[in-house]
XYZ file of C-alpha atoms in Angstrom:
505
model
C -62.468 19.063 21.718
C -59.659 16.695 22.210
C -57.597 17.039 18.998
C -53.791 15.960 19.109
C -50.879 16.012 16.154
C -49.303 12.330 15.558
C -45.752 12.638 13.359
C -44.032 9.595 12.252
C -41.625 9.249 9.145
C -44.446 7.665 6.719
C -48.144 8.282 6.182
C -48.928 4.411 7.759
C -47.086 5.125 10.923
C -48.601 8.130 11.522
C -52.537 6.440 11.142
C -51.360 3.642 12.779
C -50.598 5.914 15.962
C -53.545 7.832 15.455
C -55.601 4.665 15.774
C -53.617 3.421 19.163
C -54.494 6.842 20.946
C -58.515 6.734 19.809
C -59.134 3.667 18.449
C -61.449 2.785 15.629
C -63.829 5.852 15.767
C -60.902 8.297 14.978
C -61.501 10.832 13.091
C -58.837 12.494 10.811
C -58.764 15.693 10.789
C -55.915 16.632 8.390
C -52.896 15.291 7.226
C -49.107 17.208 5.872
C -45.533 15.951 4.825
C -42.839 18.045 7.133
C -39.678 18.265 8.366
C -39.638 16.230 10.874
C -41.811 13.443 8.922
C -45.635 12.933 8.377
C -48.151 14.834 10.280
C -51.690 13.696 11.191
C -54.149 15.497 13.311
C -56.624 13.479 14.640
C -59.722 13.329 16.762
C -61.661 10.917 18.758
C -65.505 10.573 17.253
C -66.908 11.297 20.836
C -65.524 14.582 21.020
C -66.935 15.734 17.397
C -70.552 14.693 18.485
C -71.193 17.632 20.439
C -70.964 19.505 17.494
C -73.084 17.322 15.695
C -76.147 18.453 18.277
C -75.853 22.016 18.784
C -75.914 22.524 15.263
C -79.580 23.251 13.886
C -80.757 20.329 12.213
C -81.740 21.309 8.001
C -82.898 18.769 5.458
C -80.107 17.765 4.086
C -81.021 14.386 2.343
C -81.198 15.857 -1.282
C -77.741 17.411 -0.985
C -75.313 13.913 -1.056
C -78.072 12.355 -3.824
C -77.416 15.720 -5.826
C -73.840 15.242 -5.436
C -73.340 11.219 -5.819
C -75.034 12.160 -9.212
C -72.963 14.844 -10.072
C -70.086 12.815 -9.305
C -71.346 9.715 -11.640
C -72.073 12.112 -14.485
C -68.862 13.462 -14.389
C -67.449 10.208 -14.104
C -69.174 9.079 -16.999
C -68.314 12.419 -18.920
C -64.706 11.722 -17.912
C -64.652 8.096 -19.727
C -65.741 9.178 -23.088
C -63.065 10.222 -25.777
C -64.418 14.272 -25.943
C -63.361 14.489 -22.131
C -59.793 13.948 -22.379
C -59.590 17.144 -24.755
C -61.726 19.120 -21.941
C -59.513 20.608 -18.899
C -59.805 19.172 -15.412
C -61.852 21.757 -13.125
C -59.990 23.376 -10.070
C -60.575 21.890 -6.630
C -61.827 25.695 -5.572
C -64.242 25.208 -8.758
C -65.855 21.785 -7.505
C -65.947 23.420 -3.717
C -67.598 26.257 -4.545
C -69.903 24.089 -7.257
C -70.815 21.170 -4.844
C -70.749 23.344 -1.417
C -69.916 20.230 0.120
C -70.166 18.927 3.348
C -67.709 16.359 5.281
C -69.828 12.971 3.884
C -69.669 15.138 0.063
C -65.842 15.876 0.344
C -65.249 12.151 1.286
C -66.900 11.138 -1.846
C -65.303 14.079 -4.059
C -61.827 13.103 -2.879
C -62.577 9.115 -4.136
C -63.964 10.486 -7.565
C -60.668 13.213 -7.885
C -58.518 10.445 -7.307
C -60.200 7.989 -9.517
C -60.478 10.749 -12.520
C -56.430 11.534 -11.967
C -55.589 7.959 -11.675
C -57.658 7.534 -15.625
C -55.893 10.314 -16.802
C -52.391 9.086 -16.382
C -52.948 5.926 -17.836
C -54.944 7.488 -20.891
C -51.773 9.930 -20.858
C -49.473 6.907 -20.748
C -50.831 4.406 -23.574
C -52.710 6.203 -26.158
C -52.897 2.866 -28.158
C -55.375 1.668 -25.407
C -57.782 4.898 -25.496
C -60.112 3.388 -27.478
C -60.856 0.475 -25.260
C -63.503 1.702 -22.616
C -61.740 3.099 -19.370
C -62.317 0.785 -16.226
C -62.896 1.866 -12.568
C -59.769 1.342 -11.312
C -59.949 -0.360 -7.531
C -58.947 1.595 -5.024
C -55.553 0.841 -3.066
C -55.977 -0.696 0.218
C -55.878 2.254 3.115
C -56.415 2.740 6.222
C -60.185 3.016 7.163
C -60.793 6.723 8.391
C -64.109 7.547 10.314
C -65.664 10.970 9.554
C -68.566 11.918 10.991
C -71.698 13.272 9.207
C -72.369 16.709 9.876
C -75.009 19.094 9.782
C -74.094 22.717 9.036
C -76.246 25.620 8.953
C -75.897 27.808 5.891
C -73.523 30.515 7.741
C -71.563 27.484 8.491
C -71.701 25.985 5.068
C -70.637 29.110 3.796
C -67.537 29.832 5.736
C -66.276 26.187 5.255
C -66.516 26.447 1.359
C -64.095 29.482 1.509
C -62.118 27.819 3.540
C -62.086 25.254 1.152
C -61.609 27.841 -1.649
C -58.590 29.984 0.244
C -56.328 26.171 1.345
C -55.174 23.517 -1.049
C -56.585 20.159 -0.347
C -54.264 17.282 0.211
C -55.388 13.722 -0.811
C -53.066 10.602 -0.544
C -52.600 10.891 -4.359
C -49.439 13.220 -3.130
C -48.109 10.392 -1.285
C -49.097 7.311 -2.770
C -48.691 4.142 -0.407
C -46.324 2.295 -1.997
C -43.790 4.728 -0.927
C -44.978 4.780 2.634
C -43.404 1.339 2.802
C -40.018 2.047 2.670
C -37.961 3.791 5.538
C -36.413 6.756 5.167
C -32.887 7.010 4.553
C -30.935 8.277 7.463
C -27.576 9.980 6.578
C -24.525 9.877 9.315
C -24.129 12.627 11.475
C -20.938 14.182 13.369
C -22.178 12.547 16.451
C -22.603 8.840 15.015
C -19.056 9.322 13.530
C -17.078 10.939 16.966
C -19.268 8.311 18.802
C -17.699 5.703 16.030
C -14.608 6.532 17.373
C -15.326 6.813 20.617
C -16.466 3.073 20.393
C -13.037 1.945 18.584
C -10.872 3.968 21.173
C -12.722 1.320 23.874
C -12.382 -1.464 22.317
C -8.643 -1.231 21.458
C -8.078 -0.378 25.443
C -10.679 -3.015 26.059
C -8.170 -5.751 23.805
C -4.826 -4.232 25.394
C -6.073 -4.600 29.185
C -7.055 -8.360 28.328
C -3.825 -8.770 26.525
C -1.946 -7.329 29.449
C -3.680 -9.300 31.629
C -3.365 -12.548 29.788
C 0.524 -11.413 29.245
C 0.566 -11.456 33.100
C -1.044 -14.356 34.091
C 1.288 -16.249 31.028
C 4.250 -14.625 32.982
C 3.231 -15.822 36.543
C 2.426 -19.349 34.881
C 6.186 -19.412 33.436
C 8.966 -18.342 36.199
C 11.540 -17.671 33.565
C 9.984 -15.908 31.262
C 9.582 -13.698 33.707
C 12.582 -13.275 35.008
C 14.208 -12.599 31.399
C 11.479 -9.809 31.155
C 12.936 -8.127 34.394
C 16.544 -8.540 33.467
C 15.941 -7.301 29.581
C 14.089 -4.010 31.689
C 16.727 -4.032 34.261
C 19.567 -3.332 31.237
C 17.537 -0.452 29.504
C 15.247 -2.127 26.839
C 11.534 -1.022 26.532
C 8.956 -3.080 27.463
C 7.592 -3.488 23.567
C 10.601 -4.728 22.587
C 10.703 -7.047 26.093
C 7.701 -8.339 25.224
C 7.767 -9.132 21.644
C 10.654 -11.018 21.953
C 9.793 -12.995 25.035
C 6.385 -13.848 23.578
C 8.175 -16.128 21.170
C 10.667 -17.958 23.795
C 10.412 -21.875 23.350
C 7.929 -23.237 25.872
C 10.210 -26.301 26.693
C 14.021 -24.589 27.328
C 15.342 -24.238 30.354
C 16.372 -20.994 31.815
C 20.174 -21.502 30.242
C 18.616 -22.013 26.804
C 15.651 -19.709 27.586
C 18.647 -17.119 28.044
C 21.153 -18.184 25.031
C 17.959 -18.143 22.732
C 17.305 -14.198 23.678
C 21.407 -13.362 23.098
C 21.180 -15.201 20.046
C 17.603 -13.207 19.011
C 19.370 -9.855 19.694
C 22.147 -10.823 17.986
C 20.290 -11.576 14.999
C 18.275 -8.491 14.826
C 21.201 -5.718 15.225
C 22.080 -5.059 12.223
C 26.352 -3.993 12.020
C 28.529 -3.699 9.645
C 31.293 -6.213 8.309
C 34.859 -6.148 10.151
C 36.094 -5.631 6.448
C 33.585 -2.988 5.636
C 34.028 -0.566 7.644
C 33.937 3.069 6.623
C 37.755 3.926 6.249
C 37.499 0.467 3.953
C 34.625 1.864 1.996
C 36.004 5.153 0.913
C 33.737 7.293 -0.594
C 32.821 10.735 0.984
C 31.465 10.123 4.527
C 29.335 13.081 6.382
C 28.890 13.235 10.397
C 25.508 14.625 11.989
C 24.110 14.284 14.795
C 23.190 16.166 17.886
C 25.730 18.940 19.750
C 28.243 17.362 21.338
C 28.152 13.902 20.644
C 31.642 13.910 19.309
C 31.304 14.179 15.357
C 34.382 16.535 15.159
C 36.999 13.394 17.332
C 34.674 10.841 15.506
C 35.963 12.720 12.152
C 39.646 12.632 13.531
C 39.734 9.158 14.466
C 38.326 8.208 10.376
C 41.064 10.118 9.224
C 44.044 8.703 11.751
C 42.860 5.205 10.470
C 42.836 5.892 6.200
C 45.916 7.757 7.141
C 47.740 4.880 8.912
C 46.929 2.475 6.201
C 47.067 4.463 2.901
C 48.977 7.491 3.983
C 47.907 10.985 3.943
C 47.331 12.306 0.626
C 44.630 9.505 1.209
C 42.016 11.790 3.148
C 40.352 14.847 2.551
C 38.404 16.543 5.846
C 36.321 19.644 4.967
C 33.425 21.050 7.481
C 30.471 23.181 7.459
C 30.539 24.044 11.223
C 29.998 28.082 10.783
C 27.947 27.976 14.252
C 30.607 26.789 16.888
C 33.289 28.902 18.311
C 36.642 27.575 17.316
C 35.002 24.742 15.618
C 36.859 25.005 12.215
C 39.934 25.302 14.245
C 39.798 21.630 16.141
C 39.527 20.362 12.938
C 42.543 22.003 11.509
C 44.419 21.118 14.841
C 43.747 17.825 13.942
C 44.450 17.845 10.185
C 48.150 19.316 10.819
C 48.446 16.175 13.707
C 48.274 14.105 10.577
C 49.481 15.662 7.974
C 46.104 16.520 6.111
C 44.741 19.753 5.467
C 41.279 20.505 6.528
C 38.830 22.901 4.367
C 35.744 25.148 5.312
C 32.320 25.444 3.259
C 29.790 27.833 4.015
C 26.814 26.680 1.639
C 26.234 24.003 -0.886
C 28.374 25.800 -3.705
C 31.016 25.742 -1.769
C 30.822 22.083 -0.570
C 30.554 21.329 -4.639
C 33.886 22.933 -5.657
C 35.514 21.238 -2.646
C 34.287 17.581 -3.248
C 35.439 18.071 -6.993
C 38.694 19.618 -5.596
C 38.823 16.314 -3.484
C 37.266 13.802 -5.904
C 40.945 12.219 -6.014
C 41.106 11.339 -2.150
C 40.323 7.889 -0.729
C 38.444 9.168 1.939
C 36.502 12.813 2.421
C 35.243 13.241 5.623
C 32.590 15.898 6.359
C 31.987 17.668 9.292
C 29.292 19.365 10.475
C 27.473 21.615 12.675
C 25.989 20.072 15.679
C 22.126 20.290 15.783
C 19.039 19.068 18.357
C 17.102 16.747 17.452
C 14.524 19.184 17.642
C 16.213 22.283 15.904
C 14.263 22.956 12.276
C 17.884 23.578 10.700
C 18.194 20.144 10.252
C 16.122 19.863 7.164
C 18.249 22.878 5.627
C 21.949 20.803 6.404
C 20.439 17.730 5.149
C 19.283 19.675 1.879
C 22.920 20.691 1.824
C 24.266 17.184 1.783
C 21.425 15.846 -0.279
C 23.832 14.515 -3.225
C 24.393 10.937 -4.688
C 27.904 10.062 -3.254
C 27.634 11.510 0.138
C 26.803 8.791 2.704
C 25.019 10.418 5.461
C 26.114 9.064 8.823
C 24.537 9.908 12.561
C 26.713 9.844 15.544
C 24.557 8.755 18.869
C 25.566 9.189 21.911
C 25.491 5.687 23.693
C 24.323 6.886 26.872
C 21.286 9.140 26.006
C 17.480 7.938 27.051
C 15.925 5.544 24.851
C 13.226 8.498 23.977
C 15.612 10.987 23.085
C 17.791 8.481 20.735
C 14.263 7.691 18.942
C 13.710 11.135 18.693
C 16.640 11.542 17.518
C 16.684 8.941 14.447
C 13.566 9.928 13.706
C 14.849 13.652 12.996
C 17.740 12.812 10.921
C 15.673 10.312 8.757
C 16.754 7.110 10.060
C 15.543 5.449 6.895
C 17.703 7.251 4.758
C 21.355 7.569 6.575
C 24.040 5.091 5.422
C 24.617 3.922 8.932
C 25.089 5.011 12.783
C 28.299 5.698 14.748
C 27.993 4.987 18.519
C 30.088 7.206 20.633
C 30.844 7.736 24.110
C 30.316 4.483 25.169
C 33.209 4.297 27.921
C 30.295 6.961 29.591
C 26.969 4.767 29.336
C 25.900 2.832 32.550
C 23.303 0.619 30.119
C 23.593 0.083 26.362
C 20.163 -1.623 26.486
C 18.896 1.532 25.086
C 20.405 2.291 22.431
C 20.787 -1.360 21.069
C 16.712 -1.317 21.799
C 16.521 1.681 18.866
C 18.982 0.379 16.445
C 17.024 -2.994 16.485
C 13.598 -1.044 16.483
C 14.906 1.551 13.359
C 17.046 -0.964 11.687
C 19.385 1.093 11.073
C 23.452 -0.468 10.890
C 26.108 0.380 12.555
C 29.562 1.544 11.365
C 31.504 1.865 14.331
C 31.827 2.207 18.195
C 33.865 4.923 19.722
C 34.865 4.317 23.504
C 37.191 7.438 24.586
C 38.583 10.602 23.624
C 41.719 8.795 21.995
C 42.758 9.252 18.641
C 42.555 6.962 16.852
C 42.850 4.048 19.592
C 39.444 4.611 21.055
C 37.584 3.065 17.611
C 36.622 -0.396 16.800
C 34.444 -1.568 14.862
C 31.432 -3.093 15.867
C 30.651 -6.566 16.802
C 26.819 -7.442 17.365
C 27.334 -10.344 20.063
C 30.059 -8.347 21.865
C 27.503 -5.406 22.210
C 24.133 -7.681 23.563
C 26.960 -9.435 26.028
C 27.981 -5.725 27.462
C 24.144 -4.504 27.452
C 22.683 -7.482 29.614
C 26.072 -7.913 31.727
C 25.163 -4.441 33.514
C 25.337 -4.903 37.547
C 24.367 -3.171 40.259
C 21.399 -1.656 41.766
C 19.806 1.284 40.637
C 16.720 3.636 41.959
C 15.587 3.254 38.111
C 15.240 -0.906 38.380
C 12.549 -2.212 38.735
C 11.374 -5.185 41.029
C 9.184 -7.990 40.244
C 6.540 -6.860 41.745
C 6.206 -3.419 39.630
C 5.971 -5.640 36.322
C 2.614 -5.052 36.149
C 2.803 -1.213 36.025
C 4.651 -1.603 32.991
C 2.140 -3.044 30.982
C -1.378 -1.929 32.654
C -0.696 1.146 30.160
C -1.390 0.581 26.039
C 2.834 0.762 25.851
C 3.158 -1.719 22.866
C 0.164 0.341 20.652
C 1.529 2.236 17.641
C 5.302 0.969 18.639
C 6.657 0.053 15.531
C 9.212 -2.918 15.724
C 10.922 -2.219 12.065
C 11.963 -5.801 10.605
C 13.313 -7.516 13.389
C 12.518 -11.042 13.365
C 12.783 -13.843 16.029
């Protein structure tokens, strides 16, 4: 017997597969709702006959007349007011009643269903119970083929338990209306990491043609090009190259194409007046940054300048350097140099009494302990200097990598420091970089140390002077690159994620 399981998410799928694999003489064997959807097992008519033959033949013409008229009397019984008060016999009551065989249960499974279906609208408008109850018509279903079958009485027997001991299933469990709609399919891990997986591609997909189409735009236009390679040549990074050259005027000439960049530059670094500086501010004025970048001179040079214009009972200098050998000494060295007497806090307490101590002075400078960008102390110092009137200022040195400077604004919370001194830039081959993060942070600058002079190695800073010094550099160097290596700077996704703060062209 060739017998085979068809599963399909609704009842109609599952027939309709059935039906495909034998055609219109299947036979349906059984049907169940699982896990995995709608079950059907099936049979082709062919292989069912042989069963038909070897079983010995018995009269059974009187048996499906006996039980069409059972079924009608019932019927009727069912339609008249006294049967709705009578309870609805058990399936393993009518099986064991009827004895059925396959052509019976076909016809007991109609009159269930039609009995159920009378019920539930009897049930549902008891105003209408009077009115005589209607056959209902039966909803359009698939046609199903079963075979009539002659069964001895051992047979007849055994397949009434087995009625008796397993719950029948009709399509009343599943009506067909709700066959008709899908099932709804909820998102899985894998649909959302592939989701991802998909967005990952295209953004590469967009960057390569964007590089590509940058490339081709540069090859088109000679000196756009060439202001890309001299921009990488003096230190700036290729995302800030790029966004700034996109916008150059199609039409200027390669002395205009280059004015229009100084003048863009210009624009975008952000620096203080030359009458606001911070010895003409006032105020109390804190130095962090990274070891050895020169807060403790930087601090010396503040105070030479408020002392050589307002005197020296003018300045205040207190620092919190505990860490460095000697530090609290340099600083004194320097006070008595100009008169001014230098004070040491070890916590914030301390700081407290000495800024009210000082609240009379022009000037209080703070020093402090030198920290890496990457040390976690530097949440605790900037806890300790977390009060309204200090102004919170980080002291770069000019000639570190462009990573390391980003790093290191990004440490000492570049959007909330008062402004950025730039020291040791007698020492930096290229100030492309750091100009590149000042524009990219937006952060201002205060002031521009160039030597170990006090106080004659300060000035303050002047935005056009700076851009002039950063794209004069000359010289070769093993770190410039050539024309031809343009492309390997922007075959990788460089400009994703970079942000450019609120520069503006």
């Amino acid at each position: 017997m060739n017998i085979q399981r068809f599963t399909a998410p609704t009842s109609r799928e599952a027939m309709a597969k059935a039906r495909n694999a034998f055609g219109d003489s299947a036979v349906i064997l059984s049907t169940r709702s699982t896990a995995e959807g709608f079950e059907v097992m099936a049979a082709a008519e062919e292989s069912l006959a042989p069963l038909g033959n070897s079983a010995s033949p018995a009269p059974i013409t009187t048996r499906p007349a006996a039980a069409t008229s059972t079924f009608a009397a019932r019927a009727k019984a069912t339609t008249t007011p006294t049967a709705t008060q009578a309870q609805p016999e058990s399936v393993e009551g009518d099986t064991e009643a009827l004895a059925m065989s396959t052509l019976s249960f076909q016809e007991y499974v109609r009159e269930r269903m039609l009995r159920k279906r009378r019920e539930t609208l009897q049930d549902s408008a008891p105003a209408e119970q009077a009115a005589p109850a209607q056959p209902l018509p039966m909803p359009a279903a698939d046609p199903i083929v079963v075979p009539v079958q002659r069964f001895n009485e051992p047979e007849r027997a055994s397949f009434g338990s087995r009625l008796g001991q397993q719950p029948i299933r009709t399509r009343e469990e599943e009506p067909a209306w709700e066959d008709s709609q899908p099932s709804v399919r909820f998102a899985s891990n894998e649909d959302t990491r592939m989701a991802v997986e998909l967005s990952a591609l295209k953004e590469m997909i967009e960057e390569r043609f964007n590089t590509l189409a940058w490339l081709g735009s540069s090859k088109q236009n000679p000196i756009q090009s060439n202001l890309m390679l001299k921009m990488i040549r003096a230190g700036y990074s290729p995302a800030m190259a790029r966004a700034v050259l996109e916008r150059v005027p199609v039409d200027a000439g390669a002395a205009e194409a280059f004015r229009w960049l100084m003048d863009v530059l210009t624009r975008n670094l952000k620096v203080s007046a030359s009458t606001a500086g911070l010895c003409d501010e006032g105020g109390v004025v804190s130095l962090i940054g990274a070891t050895g970048v020169g807060k403790t001179t930087t601090a010396a040079k503040l105070a030479a300048q408020c002392v050589k214009q307002y005197g020296a009972a003018s300045v205040g200098m207190i620092t919190l350097d505990t860490y460095r050998v000697s530090g609290y000494e340099q600083l004194r060295a320097y006070g008595r140099m100009l008169g001014v007497v230098a004070h040491l806090a070890h916590d914030r307490a301390a700081l407290k009494d000495l800024l009210n101590l000082l609240s009379g002075k022009r000037l209080v400078i703070i020093d402090t302990a030198g920290l890496g960008q990457r040390d976690q102390r530097i949440q605790d110092m900037l806890d300790v200097l977390d009060m309204p009137k200090v102004k919170k200022t980080l002291v770069l040195n000019a000639g570190s990598h462009g990573d390391t400077l980003d790093e290191t604004l990004t440490s000492f919370k570049a959007s909330s420091l008062h402004g950025v001194v730039l020291s040791k830039v007698d020492e930096a081959v290229k100030l492309g970089p750091a100009l590149d993060a000042l524009i990219r942070h937006q952060v201002t600058l205060r002031g521009v140390a160039n030597g170990q002079r006090v106080p004659e190695d300060w000035q303050n800073p002047d935005a056009s002077t700076l851009v002039r010094m950063s794209m004069g550099t000359a010289g070769k160097s093993a770190y410039d690159p050539v024309a031809t290596d343009m492309g390997f700077y922007f075959a990788p996704t460089n400009a994703r994620g970079v942000n450019l703060g609120a520069s503006h062209v």
